[in-house]
Amino acid sequence: AKLVVEETDGSDYRVVIDPNNGPLIQFGNDAANNAYMTIGAYSSINNLDTETRDFHLFGTNTTTGFYFDESLSRFGFLTNKPTSTLTVTGSFAKAIETITGTSNNIGPTHSTILMDASSGNCAAQLPAVAGTAGRIYTFKRGNNSGNTCKIMTNGSETVDGDSSDNTIDTQYNVLSIQSTGTQWFLIGEIHFGDDGG
């Protein structure tokens, strides 16, 4: 049995529940019978294309929105052919923020941190490492004053086994730190100032 709820003209805003084909649930069909959201998008009844997928979203401005390919366990944005666990065909934005002073608690909304020590010492306090597995922070010093720029761990936690603060001494230098969920590790260090760059 199939349940279809639609406008009286039969062309717009359909809700289809079809347990005989998947099951398939579709919401918000347009006049061309293109489903804006499909759960259980099987190739024989997928109105977007011939791909077999478990979930897709698209609208009037794009025919390749968000895809989840269950058979490959891959997610795609603006592509229906994700080649990795996450594939983004287009631009990618991350949070970037400038901090000053020494009372800066870094948390889940941070990513790139520009450290401004032009008017005094600057410090960033990493969060407790538990529950942060995979998280990456990138720190960049934005000036070359005599003040310090430090990245501090929480309590007795370490970066690469060292509980000392990590200091960025030179203008434009960069440190990237990543968590395993039990420890922080330095995964990148760029020294722009060392060669006058």
Backbone as a printed PyTorch tensor [residue, N CA C, xyz], in Angstrom:
tensor([[[  0.8440,  -1.1830,   0.0000],
         [  0.0000,   0.0000,   0.0000],
         [  0.8850,   1.2420,   0.0000]],

        [[  0.4080,   2.3030,  -0.6130],
         [  1.1420,   3.5660,  -0.6870],
         [  0.2430,   4.6670,  -0.1630]],

        [[  0.7820,   5.5440,   0.6770],
         [  0.0610,   6.7100,   1.1600],
         [  0.6220,   7.9400,   0.4690]],

        [[ -0.2190,   8.7080,  -0.2040],
         [  0.1830,   9.9230,  -0.8850],
         [ -0.7060,  11.0580,  -0.4050]],

        [[ -0.0900,  12.1320,   0.1050],
         [ -0.8190,  13.3300,   0.4810],
         [ -0.3060,  14.4490,  -0.3990]],

        [[ -1.2120,  15.1530,  -1.1150],
         [ -0.7700,  16.1960,  -2.0260],
         [ -1.8390,  17.2580,  -2.1690]],

        [[ -1.4620,  18.3710,  -2.8270],
         [ -2.4230,  19.4160,  -3.1190],
         [ -3.4900,  18.8880,  -4.0790]],

        [[ -4.5970,  19.5850,  -4.1350],
         [ -5.7160,  19.0880,  -4.9380],
         [ -5.3940,  19.0370,  -6.4230]],

        [[ -4.4480,  19.8650,  -6.8960],
         [ -4.1090,  19.8080,  -8.3270],
         [ -3.1360,  18.6740,  -8.6360]],

        [[ -2.6450,  18.0090,  -7.5990],
         [ -1.8040,  16.8350,  -7.8000],
         [ -0.3950,  17.1200,  -8.2660]],

        [[  0.0650,  18.3830,  -8.1840],
         [  1.3650,  18.6910,  -8.7660],
         [  2.4160,  19.1100,  -7.7520]],

        [[  2.0050,  19.6310,  -6.5940],
         [  2.9650,  20.2190,  -5.6620],
         [  2.8390,  19.6260,  -4.2640]],

        [[  3.8990,  19.7980,  -3.4890],
         [  3.9030,  19.5420,  -2.0580],
         [  3.3940,  18.1470,  -1.7090]],

        [[  3.9570,  17.1650,  -2.3430],
         [  3.5610,  15.7900,  -2.0730],
         [  4.3010,  15.2180,  -0.8750]],

        [[  3.6260,  14.3790,  -0.1300],
         [  4.2400,  13.5320,   0.8800],
         [  3.8930,  12.1050,   0.5010]],

        [[  4.9210,  11.2900,   0.2370],
         [  4.7130,   9.9290,  -0.2200],
         [  5.3450,   8.9680,   0.7780]],

        [[  4.5940,   8.0180,   1.2450],
         [  5.1130,   6.9360,   2.0750],
         [  4.8140,   5.6350,   1.3460]],

        [[  5.8690,   4.9690,   0.9060],
         [  5.6950,   3.7860,   0.0600],
         [  6.4980,   2.6300,   0.6300]],

        [[  5.9180,   1.8280,   1.5230],
         [  6.6600,   0.7370,   2.1500],
         [  6.9640,  -0.4160,   1.1950]],

        [[  6.3890,  -0.4150,   0.0170],
         [  6.6110,  -1.5120,  -0.9220],
         [  7.8640,  -1.3260,  -1.7650]],

        [[  8.4800,  -0.1520,  -1.6770],
         [  9.6400,   0.1420,  -2.5110],
         [ 10.7880,   0.6670,  -1.6650]],

        [[ 11.1570,  -0.0350,  -0.6730],
         [ 12.3780,   0.4240,  -0.0160],
         [ 12.5190,   0.1520,   1.4580]],

        [[ 11.7740,   0.8450,   2.3440],
         [ 10.6780,   1.7700,   2.1090],
         [ 11.1470,   3.1250,   1.5840]],

        [[ 10.2380,   3.8640,   1.0200],
         [ 10.5280,   5.1810,   0.4700],
         [  9.6530,   6.2040,   1.1690]],

        [[ 10.2470,   7.2920,   1.6100],
         [  9.4940,   8.4180,   2.1470],
         [ 10.0120,   9.6620,   1.4330]],

        [[  9.1280,  10.4320,   0.8270],
         [  9.5210,  11.6480,   0.1220],
         [  8.6970,  12.8190,   0.6390]],

        [[  9.3270,  13.9990,   0.6860],
         [  8.6540,  15.1990,   1.1520],
         [  8.8620,  16.3230,   0.1510]],

        [[  7.8670,  17.1660,  -0.0370],
         [  8.0120,  18.4200,  -0.7570],
         [  8.2990,  18.2950,  -2.2270]],

        [[  7.6070,  17.4370,  -2.9590],
         [  7.8090,  17.3390,  -4.4000],
         [  7.3740,  18.6180,  -5.0910]],

        [[  8.0960,  19.0000,  -6.1600],
         [  7.6950,  20.1660,  -6.9320],
         [  6.8470,  19.7250,  -8.1250]],

        [[  6.5170,  20.6870,  -8.9930],
         [  5.6300,  20.3960, -10.1160],
         [  6.2090,  19.3530, -11.0670]],

        [[  7.5350,  19.2330, -11.1060],
         [  8.1740,  18.2420, -11.9770],
         [  8.3550,  16.9010, -11.2690]],

        [[  7.7540,  16.7770, -10.0770],
         [  7.8220,  15.5390,  -9.3030],
         [  9.2350,  15.2440,  -8.8000]],

        [[ 10.0160,  16.3160,  -8.5320],
         [ 11.3480,  16.1710,  -7.9500],
         [ 11.2370,  16.2820,  -6.4370]],

        [[ 11.6340,  15.2470,  -5.7200],
         [ 11.5250,  15.2460,  -4.2670],
         [ 12.6560,  16.0540,  -3.6600]],

        [[ 12.3360,  17.0320,  -2.8190],
         [ 13.3640,  17.8200,  -2.1520],
         [ 14.0710,  17.0200,  -1.0750]],

        [[ 13.4050,  16.0660,  -0.4680],
         [ 14.0630,  15.1890,   0.4860],
         [ 13.5420,  13.7820,   0.2770]],

        [[ 14.4500,  12.8370,   0.1590],
         [ 14.0620,  11.4440,  -0.0040],
         [ 14.8230,  10.6010,   0.9940]],

        [[ 14.1300,   9.7510,   1.6950],
         [ 14.7370,   8.7640,   2.5690],
         [ 14.4410,   7.4100,   1.9500]],

        [[ 15.4660,   6.6570,   1.6410],
         [ 15.2640,   5.4030,   0.9310],
         [ 15.1600,   5.6560,  -0.5630]],

        [[ 16.1700,   6.3000,  -1.1390],
         [ 16.1410,   6.6670,  -2.5590],
         [ 16.6870,   5.5190,  -3.3840]],

        [[ 15.8270,   4.6470,  -3.8510],
         [ 16.2430,   3.4890,  -4.6360],
         [ 16.2150,   3.8480,  -6.1180]],

        [[ 17.1010,   3.2640,  -6.8800],
         [ 17.3150,   3.7080,  -8.2570],
         [ 16.0610,   3.6300,  -9.1120]],

        [[ 15.1780,   2.6840,  -8.8670],
         [ 13.9990,   2.5490,  -9.7130],
         [ 12.9630,   3.6280,  -9.4600]],

        [[ 13.0310,   4.2920,  -8.2980],
         [ 12.0150,   5.2940,  -7.9740],
         [ 12.6260,   6.5930,  -7.4620]],

        [[ 13.8980,   6.8120,  -7.7140],
         [ 14.5690,   8.0220,  -7.2780],
         [ 14.3330,   9.0950,  -8.3350]],

        [[ 13.6360,  10.1610,  -7.9680],
         [ 13.2760,  11.1850,  -8.9480],
         [ 14.4280,  12.1060,  -9.3250]],

        [[ 15.5310,  12.0410,  -8.5790],
         [ 16.6480,  12.9370,  -8.8810],
         [ 17.5230,  12.3930, -10.0030]],

        [[ 17.9150,  11.1280,  -9.9180],
         [ 18.7770,  10.5360, -10.9300],
         [ 18.6930,   9.0240, -10.7640]],

        [[ 19.6450,   8.3050, -11.2800],
         [ 19.5850,   6.8410, -11.2120],
         [ 20.4510,   6.2630, -10.1090]],

        [[ 21.0040,   7.1340,  -9.2540],
         [ 21.8580,   6.6490,  -8.1770],
         [ 21.0340,   6.0040,  -7.0690]],

        [[ 21.5740,   4.9710,  -6.4560],
         [ 20.9440,   4.3320,  -5.3100],
         [ 21.5700,   4.8890,  -4.0400]],

        [[ 20.7410,   5.5070,  -3.2170],
         [ 21.2120,   6.1890,  -2.0200],
         [ 20.2020,   6.0030,  -0.9050]],

        [[ 20.6250,   6.1660,   0.3270],
         [ 19.6820,   6.0810,   1.4330],
         [ 19.0940,   7.4330,   1.8010]],

        [[ 19.7550,   8.5290,   1.4310],
         [ 19.2470,   9.8340,   1.8390],
         [ 19.7890,  10.8970,   0.8910]],

        [[ 18.9330,  11.7950,   0.4360],
         [ 19.4360,  12.9520,  -0.2940],
         [ 18.5400,  14.1560,  -0.0790]],

        [[ 19.1410,  15.3360,  -0.1820],
         [ 18.4440,  16.6060,  -0.0760],
         [ 18.8330,  17.4780,  -1.2580]],

        [[ 17.8470,  18.1110,  -1.8710],
         [ 18.1630,  19.1090,  -2.8790],
         [ 16.9740,  20.0320,  -3.0250]],

        [[ 17.1560,  21.1230,  -3.7310],
         [ 16.0820,  22.1000,  -3.9020],
         [ 16.0910,  22.6900,  -5.2780]],

        [[ 15.3760,  23.7960,  -5.4400],
         [ 15.2290,  24.3860,  -6.7610],
         [ 16.5180,  25.0190,  -7.2730]],

        [[ 17.4670,  25.3450,  -6.3750],
         [ 18.7000,  25.9980,  -6.7940],
         [ 19.8490,  25.0330,  -7.0530]],

        [[ 19.6850,  23.7880,  -6.7030],
         [ 20.7300,  22.8080,  -6.9630],
         [ 20.1200,  21.4270,  -7.0700]],

        [[ 20.6560,  20.6270,  -7.9640],
         [ 20.2010,  19.2370,  -8.0790],
         [ 21.1870,  18.2920,  -7.4200]],

        [[ 22.2590,  18.8270,  -6.8470],
         [ 23.2230,  18.0060,  -6.1140],
         [ 23.4810,  18.6680,  -4.7720]],

        [[ 22.6250,  18.3930,  -3.8100],
         [ 22.7680,  19.0000,  -2.4950],
         [ 23.5590,  18.1290,  -1.5560]],

        [[ 22.8830,  17.4610,  -0.6350],
         [ 23.5270,  16.5790,   0.3360],
         [ 23.1590,  15.1350,   0.0150]],

        [[ 24.1510,  14.2490,   0.0540],
         [ 23.9200,  12.8320,  -0.2240],
         [ 24.5690,  11.9760,   0.8540]],

        [[ 23.8880,  10.9100,   1.2130],
         [ 24.5060,   9.8610,   2.0070],
         [ 24.3810,   8.5660,   1.2300]],

        [[ 25.5200,   7.9970,   0.8710],
         [ 25.5610,   6.7340,   0.1350],
         [ 25.7970,   5.6210,   1.1400]],

        [[ 24.7280,   4.9240,   1.4890],
         [ 24.8160,   3.9100,   2.5430],
         [ 25.6990,   2.7360,   2.1470]],

        [[ 25.6620,   2.3700,   0.8800],
         [ 26.4320,   1.1960,   0.4620],
         [ 27.9280,   1.4230,   0.5900]],

        [[ 28.3820,   2.6720,   0.4740],
         [ 29.8010,   3.0040,   0.6030],
         [ 30.1210,   3.7050,   1.9150]],

        [[ 29.0810,   4.0370,   2.6980],
         [ 29.2610,   4.7970,   3.9480],
         [ 30.0030,   6.0970,   3.6890]],

        [[ 29.5330,   6.8480,   2.6840],
         [ 30.1700,   8.1130,   2.3180],
         [ 29.1300,   9.2340,   2.2670]],

        [[ 29.5750,  10.4430,   2.6080],
         [ 28.7350,  11.6220,   2.5750],
         [ 29.2460,  12.5660,   1.4860]],

        [[ 28.3410,  13.1710,   0.7450],
         [ 28.7290,  14.1040,  -0.3000],
         [ 27.9620,  15.3980,  -0.1960]],

        [[ 28.6460,  16.5110,  -0.3970],
         [ 28.0180,  17.8200,  -0.4780],
         [ 28.2800,  18.3810,  -1.8690]],

        [[ 27.2160,  18.7260,  -2.5730],
         [ 27.2630,  19.2140,  -3.9540],
         [ 27.8830,  18.1860,  -4.8910]],

        [[ 27.7670,  16.9270,  -4.5470],
         [ 28.2010,  15.8480,  -5.4240],
         [ 27.3840,  14.6080,  -5.1140]],

        [[ 27.0630,  13.8420,  -6.1480],
         [ 26.3960,  12.5590,  -5.9350],
         [ 27.3720,  11.4040,  -6.1040]],

        [[ 28.6690,  11.7270,  -6.1190],
         [ 29.7200,  10.7140,  -6.2440],
         [ 30.7880,  10.9430,  -5.1830]],

        [[ 30.4620,  10.8330,  -3.8990],
         [ 31.4970,  11.0450,  -2.8750],
         [ 32.5990,   9.9990,  -2.9810]],

        [[ 33.8440,  10.4630,  -3.0160],
         [ 34.9900,   9.5710,  -3.1870],
         [ 35.6980,   9.2630,  -1.8760]],

        [[ 35.3010,   9.9410,  -0.7940],
         [ 35.8680,   9.7060,   0.5240],
         [ 34.7310,   9.6710,   1.5320]],

        [[ 35.0560,   9.4040,   2.7860],
         [ 34.0200,   9.4000,   3.8110],
         [ 33.2320,  10.6980,   3.7880]],

        [[ 33.9220,  11.8330,   3.5590],
         [ 33.2800,  13.1270,   3.3600],
         [ 33.8760,  13.7780,   2.1310]],

        [[ 33.0430,  14.1080,   1.1520],
         [ 33.4910,  14.7810,  -0.0650],
         [ 32.7100,  16.0750,  -0.2120]],

        [[ 33.4180,  17.2010,  -0.3130],
         [ 32.7950,  18.5060,  -0.5050],
         [ 33.2720,  19.0510,  -1.8460]],

        [[ 32.3390,  19.2250,  -2.7840],
         [ 32.6800,  19.7900,  -4.0760],
         [ 32.3320,  21.2730,  -4.0420]],

        [[ 33.2880,  22.0850,  -3.6090],
         [ 33.0440,  23.5060,  -3.4510],
         [ 33.8800,  24.0570,  -2.3170]],

        [[ 33.5580,  25.2590,  -1.8970],
         [ 34.3380,  25.9190,  -0.8490],
         [ 34.0460,  25.2960,   0.5050]],

        [[ 34.9540,  25.5180,   1.4310],
         [ 34.8560,  24.9400,   2.7660],
         [ 35.2720,  26.0090,   3.7700]],

        [[ 34.4210,  26.2980,   4.7430],
         [ 34.6850,  27.3660,   5.7060],
         [ 34.8850,  26.8020,   7.1010]],

        [[ 35.8290,  27.3930,   7.8320],
         [ 36.0700,  27.0450,   9.2300],
         [ 36.0780,  28.3350,  10.0410]],

        [[ 35.7940,  28.2020,  11.3160],
         [ 35.7730,  29.3700,  12.1910],
         [ 37.1730,  29.9660,  12.3250]],

        [[ 37.2490,  31.2910,  12.3360],
         [ 38.5160,  31.9940,  12.5680],
         [ 38.2300,  33.1660,  13.4910]],

        [[ 39.0880,  33.3450,  14.4900],
         [ 38.8290,  34.3500,  15.5180],
         [ 40.1440,  34.9180,  16.0210]],

        [[ 40.1430,  36.2140,  16.3270],
         [ 41.3070,  36.8710,  16.9280],
         [ 41.1040,  36.9640,  18.4300]],

        [[ 42.1310,  36.6020,  19.1910],
         [ 42.0500,  36.7000,  20.6380],
         [ 43.1360,  37.6280,  21.1560]],

        [[ 42.8600,  38.2730,  22.2730],
         [ 43.8300,  39.1130,  22.9840],
         [ 43.7640,  38.7470,  24.4570]],

        [[ 44.7680,  39.1660,  25.2190],
         [ 44.7600,  38.9120,  26.6530],
         [ 45.0750,  37.4670,  26.9850]],

        [[ 44.9570,  37.1350,  28.2470],
         [ 45.3880,  35.8160,  28.7140],
         [ 44.2380,  34.9630,  29.2480]],

        [[ 43.0000,  35.3940,  29.0660],
         [ 41.8390,  34.6380,  29.5640],
         [ 40.9980,  34.1520,  28.3910]],

        [[ 41.5520,  33.2270,  27.6250],
         [ 40.8710,  32.7280,  26.4340],
         [ 40.7200,  31.2090,  26.5210]],

        [[ 39.5120,  30.7440,  26.8170],
         [ 39.2250,  29.3180,  26.8560],
         [ 38.8150,  28.8570,  25.4580]],

        [[ 39.6110,  27.9800,  24.8700],
         [ 39.3330,  27.4820,  23.5280],
         [ 38.3660,  26.3060,  23.6410]],

        [[ 37.3540,  26.2840,  22.7780],
         [ 36.3200,  25.2700,  22.9000],
         [ 35.8850,  24.7050,  21.5620]],

        [[ 34.7220,  24.0450,  21.5130],
         [ 34.2770,  23.3500,  20.3060],
         [ 33.9010,  24.2690,  19.1560]],

        [[ 33.7060,  25.5610,  19.4060],
         [ 33.3620,  26.4850,  18.3170],
         [ 34.5900,  27.1310,  17.6900]],

        [[ 35.7800,  26.8560,  18.2210],
         [ 37.0110,  27.4370,  17.6730],
         [ 37.6530,  26.4940,  16.6630]],

        [[ 38.4330,  27.0870,  15.7630],
         [ 39.2100,  26.2940,  14.8080],
         [ 40.5590,  26.9670,  14.5570]],

        [[ 40.5470,  28.1140,  13.8650],
         [ 41.7630,  28.8940,  13.6490],
         [ 41.7540,  30.0780,  14.6040]],

        [[ 42.8360,  30.2480,  15.3500],
         [ 42.9120,  31.3050,  16.3570],
         [ 44.0930,  32.2070,  16.0280]],

        [[ 43.8140,  33.4730,  15.7760],
         [ 44.8440,  34.4810,  15.5380],
         [ 45.1670,  35.1350,  16.8780]],

        [[ 46.4190,  35.0520,  17.2970],
         [ 46.8120,  35.5410,  18.6110],
         [ 47.4260,  36.9340,  18.4840]],

        [[ 46.7820,  37.9240,  19.1000],
         [ 47.2160,  39.3180,  19.0270],
         [ 47.8360,  39.7160,  20.3660]],

        [[ 49.1530,  39.8540,  20.3740],
         [ 49.8680,  40.2490,  21.5970],
         [ 50.4230,  41.6550,  21.4800]],

        [[ 49.8330,  42.4690,  20.6310],
         [ 50.3730,  43.8150,  20.3930],
         [ 50.2690,  44.7090,  21.6210]],

        [[ 49.2640,  44.4600,  22.4840],
         [ 49.1080,  45.3240,  23.6560],
         [ 49.3050,  44.5770,  24.9640]],

        [[ 49.8410,  43.3790,  24.9110],
         [ 50.0770,  42.5990,  26.1230],
         [ 50.1900,  41.1210,  25.8070]],

        [[ 50.5530,  40.3320,  26.8000],
         [ 50.6770,  38.8950,  26.5970],
         [ 49.3530,  38.2900,  26.1370]],

        [[ 49.4550,  37.2160,  25.3480],
         [ 48.2690,  36.5330,  24.8380],
         [ 48.4060,  35.0460,  25.1620]],

        [[ 47.3080,  34.4560,  25.6390],
         [ 47.3340,  33.0370,  25.9770],
         [ 46.0230,  32.3850,  25.5860]],

        [[ 46.1230,  31.1180,  25.1540],
         [ 44.9570,  30.3160,  24.8020],
         [ 44.9720,  29.0550,  25.6520]],

        [[ 43.8630,  28.7840,  26.3290],
         [ 43.7420,  27.6070,  27.1970],
         [ 43.0120,  26.5100,  26.4380]],

        [[ 43.7170,  25.3980,  26.1360],
         [ 43.0740,  24.2660,  25.4870],
         [ 42.0250,  23.6550,  26.4170]],

        [[ 40.9680,  23.0660,  25.8620],
         [ 39.9970,  22.3840,  26.7070],
         [ 40.5590,  21.0700,  27.2370]],

        [[ 39.8910,  20.4790,  28.2110],
         [ 40.2520,  19.1320,  28.6500],
         [ 40.1720,  18.2100,  27.4460]],

        [[ 41.1330,  17.3140,  27.3090],
         [ 41.2740,  16.5260,  26.0920],
         [ 40.1670,  15.4660,  25.9500]],

        [[ 39.5920,  15.0070,  27.0410],
         [ 38.5510,  13.9840,  26.9740],
         [ 37.3570,  14.4870,  26.1600]],

        [[ 36.8860,  13.6660,  25.2510],
         [ 35.7310,  14.0320,  24.4330],
         [ 36.0560,  14.9070,  23.2410]],

        [[ 37.3510,  15.0740,  22.9200],
         [ 37.7370,  15.9480,  21.8020],
         [ 38.4580,  15.1820,  20.6910]],

        [[ 38.3340,  13.8740,  20.6470],
         [ 39.0970,  13.0640,  19.6820],
         [ 38.9400,  13.5780,  18.2630]],

        [[ 40.0790,  13.8230,  17.6030],
         [ 40.0910,  14.2940,  16.2250],
         [ 40.0780,  15.7990,  16.0610]],

        [[ 39.7640,  16.5270,  17.1030],
         [ 39.6490,  17.9900,  16.9800],
         [ 41.0090,  18.6130,  16.6930]],

        [[ 41.0160,  19.6170,  15.8070],
         [ 42.2470,  20.3060,  15.4120],
         [ 42.0980,  21.7970,  15.6790]],

        [[ 43.1130,  22.3790,  16.2950],
         [ 43.1980,  23.8270,  16.4620],
         [ 44.4640,  24.3210,  15.7710]],

        [[ 44.3540,  25.4600,  15.0930],
         [ 45.5010,  26.1080,  14.4660],
         [ 45.6700,  27.4890,  15.0820]],

        [[ 46.8810,  27.7750,  15.5810],
         [ 47.1860,  29.0480,  16.2340],
         [ 48.2250,  29.8030,  15.4090]],

        [[ 47.9890,  31.0970,  15.2080],
         [ 48.9420,  31.9230,  14.4680],
         [ 49.1910,  33.2180,  15.2220]],

        [[ 50.4520,  33.5540,  15.3660],
         [ 50.8240,  34.8260,  16.0020],
         [ 50.7530,  35.9320,  14.9650]],

        [[ 50.1080,  37.0400,  15.3330],
         [ 49.8770,  38.0870,  14.3500],
         [ 50.7350,  39.3160,  14.4950]],

        [[ 51.6940,  39.3510,  15.4110],
         [ 52.5460,  40.5290,  15.5630],
         [ 53.8870,  40.0930,  16.1180]],

        [[ 54.8100,  40.9970,  16.1650],
         [ 56.1630,  40.6490,  16.6280],
         [ 56.5840,  41.5270,  17.7930]],

        [[ 55.6400,  41.8290,  18.6900],
         [ 55.9640,  42.6250,  19.8750],
         [ 56.7860,  41.7840,  20.8340]],

        [[ 57.2260,  42.3990,  21.9170],
         [ 57.9980,  41.6700,  22.9120],
         [ 57.1340,  40.8420,  23.8470]],

        [[ 55.8090,  40.8580,  23.6660],
         [ 54.9100,  40.1100,  24.5350],
         [ 54.8440,  38.6380,  24.1110]],

        [[ 54.3590,  37.7990,  25.0060],
         [ 54.3590,  36.3640,  24.7410],
         [ 53.0120,  35.8960,  24.1820]],

        [[ 53.0590,  34.7980,  23.4020],
         [ 51.8720,  34.0930,  22.9220],
         [ 52.0170,  32.6400,  23.3490]],

        [[ 51.1450,  32.1890,  24.2520],
         [ 51.2590,  30.8420,  24.7990],
         [ 49.9820,  30.0390,  24.5630]],

        [[ 50.1780,  28.7390,  24.3440],
         [ 49.0760,  27.7840,  24.2630],
         [ 49.2390,  26.8450,  25.4510]],

        [[ 48.2470,  26.8150,  26.3160],
         [ 48.3560,  26.0840,  27.5730],
         [ 47.4120,  24.8860,  27.5870]],

        [[ 47.8880,  23.7800,  28.1520],
         [ 47.0430,  22.6030,  28.3110],
         [ 46.2500,  22.6970,  29.6120]],

        [[ 45.2460,  21.8190,  29.7260],
         [ 44.3690,  21.8190,  30.8720],
         [ 44.9580,  20.9400,  31.9810]],

        [[ 45.2550,  21.5220,  33.1130],
         [ 45.7620,  20.7640,  34.2560],
         [ 47.0770,  20.0800,  33.9490]],

        [[ 47.1270,  18.7570,  34.1660],
         [ 48.3580,  17.9920,  33.9650],
         [ 48.4510,  17.3970,  32.5550]],

        [[ 47.5430,  17.7710,  31.6680],
         [ 47.5670,  17.2270,  30.3090],
         [ 48.7850,  17.7330,  29.5440]],

        [[ 49.0810,  17.0600,  28.4240],
         [ 50.3110,  17.3450,  27.6960],
         [ 50.0620,  17.5430,  26.2130]],

        [[ 51.0330,  18.1450,  25.5540],
         [ 51.1300,  18.1680,  24.0910],
         [ 52.4010,  17.4040,  23.7420]],

        [[ 52.2650,  16.2910,  23.0250],
         [ 53.3980,  15.4150,  22.7230],
         [ 54.1290,  14.9710,  23.9850]],

        [[ 53.3680,  14.7140,  25.0490],
         [ 53.9630,  14.2260,  26.2830],
         [ 54.5970,  15.2850,  27.1510]],

        [[ 54.5370,  16.5510,  26.7210],
         [ 55.1770,  17.6440,  27.4560],
         [ 54.0890,  18.5400,  28.0390]],

        [[ 54.1240,  18.7470,  29.3490],
         [ 53.1080,  19.5700,  30.0130],
         [ 53.4510,  21.0590,  29.9820]],

        [[ 54.6090,  21.4240,  29.4080],
         [ 54.9930,  22.8310,  29.3200],
         [ 54.1000,  23.5670,  28.3360]],

        [[ 53.9470,  24.8710,  28.5330],
         [ 53.2050,  25.6880,  27.5810],
         [ 53.9250,  25.7270,  26.2460]],

        [[ 53.1720,  25.7510,  25.1660],
         [ 53.7460,  25.9360,  23.8400],
         [ 53.7390,  27.4240,  23.5250]],

        [[ 54.8950,  27.9600,  23.1850],
         [ 55.0350,  29.3900,  22.9340],
         [ 55.2870,  29.6360,  21.4540]],

        [[ 54.5830,  30.6200,  20.9130],
         [ 54.8380,  31.0630,  19.5380],
         [ 55.6110,  32.3700,  19.6480]],

        [[ 56.8880,  32.3150,  19.3580],
         [ 57.7670,  33.4530,  19.6260],
         [ 57.8350,  34.4710,  18.4980]],

        [[ 57.6260,  34.0240,  17.2540],
         [ 57.9330,  34.8750,  16.1070],
         [ 56.6780,  35.2350,  15.3250]],

        [[ 56.6410,  36.4450,  14.8290],
         [ 55.5160,  36.9390,  14.0400],
         [ 55.1830,  35.9930,  12.8810]],

        [[ 53.8990,  35.7270,  12.7150],
         [ 53.3250,  34.9080,  11.6410],
         [ 53.5600,  33.3980,  11.8070]],

        [[ 54.3030,  32.9680,  12.8180],
         [ 54.4920,  31.5340,  13.0110],
         [ 53.1790,  30.8570,  13.3910]],

        [[ 53.0660,  29.5610,  13.0480],
         [ 51.8120,  28.8220,  13.1840],
         [ 52.0630,  27.4940,  13.8900]],

        [[ 51.1530,  27.1050,  14.7950],
         [ 51.1510,  25.7870,  15.4130],
         [ 49.7740,  25.1570,  15.1960]],

        [[ 49.7520,  23.8820,  14.8040],
         [ 48.5040,  23.1250,  14.7170],
         [ 48.5630,  21.9680,  15.6980]],

        [[ 47.4970,  21.8010,  16.4680],
         [ 47.4370,  20.8010,  17.5260],
         [ 46.1770,  19.9630,  17.3300]],

        [[ 46.3100,  18.6310,  17.4700],
         [ 45.1650,  17.7380,  17.3080],
         [ 45.0650,  16.7970,  18.5100]],

        [[ 43.8230,  16.4030,  18.8210],
         [ 43.5510,  15.5480,  19.9680],
         [ 43.2710,  14.1130,  19.5450]],

        [[ 43.7610,  13.1680,  20.3470],
         [ 43.3800,  11.7640,  20.1770],
         [ 42.2340,  11.3920,  21.1120]],

        [[ 41.8140,  12.3250,  21.9530],
         [ 40.8260,  12.0500,  22.9750],
         [ 41.4540,  11.7360,  24.3120]],

        [[ 42.7580,  11.4300,  24.2950],
         [ 43.4900,  11.1810,  25.5440],
         [ 44.7340,  12.0620,  25.6640]],

        [[ 45.1760,  12.6560,  24.5380],
         [ 46.3590,  13.5050,  24.5630],
         [ 46.3240,  14.4410,  23.3580]],

        [[ 46.9540,  15.6010,  23.5200],
         [ 47.1330,  16.5380,  22.4110],
         [ 48.4740,  16.2660,  21.7350]],

        [[ 48.4950,  16.4610,  20.4010],
         [ 49.7310,  16.2810,  19.6390],
         [ 49.9390,  17.4680,  18.7070]],

        [[ 51.1970,  17.9030,  18.5960],
         [ 51.5770,  18.9240,  17.6260],
         [ 51.6670,  18.2530,  16.2600]],

        [[ 50.8270,  18.6610,  15.3090],
         [ 50.8110,  18.0250,  13.9880],
         [ 51.3370,  18.9470,  12.8880]],

        [[ 51.6030,  20.2140,  13.2280],
         [ 52.1410,  21.1190,  12.2180],
         [ 52.7530,  22.3420,  12.8550]],

        [[ 53.8790,  22.7800,  12.2910],
         [ 54.5600,  23.9650,  12.8060],
         [ 55.1960,  24.6910,  11.6220]],

        [[ 54.8000,  25.9490,  11.4140],
         [ 55.3200,  26.7310,  10.2970],
         [ 56.0340,  27.9460,  10.8390]],

        [[ 57.2660,  28.1440,  10.3810],
         [ 58.0910,  29.2410,  10.8710],
         [ 58.3120,  30.2600,   9.7580]],

        [[ 57.3280,  31.0750,   9.5290],
         [ 57.4530,  32.0860,   8.4590],
         [ 58.5460,  33.0780,   8.7820]],

        [[ 58.6540,  33.4700,  10.0530],
         [ 59.5840,  34.5230,  10.4160],
         [ 61.0330,  34.1000,  10.3780]],

        [[ 61.3250,  32.7940,  10.4070],
         [ 62.7160,  32.3370,  10.4980],
         [ 63.5480,  32.7010,   9.2760]],

        [[ 62.8870,  32.7480,   8.1010],
         [ 63.6340,  33.0490,   6.8860],
         [ 63.2600,  34.4100,   6.2980]],

        [[ 62.5990,  35.2070,   7.1260],
         [ 62.2390,  36.5560,   6.6800],
         [ 61.0180,  36.5780,   5.8020]],

        [[ 60.2900,  35.4040,   5.6580],
         [ 59.1290,  35.3360,   4.7950],
         [ 57.9290,  36.0020,   5.3850]]])
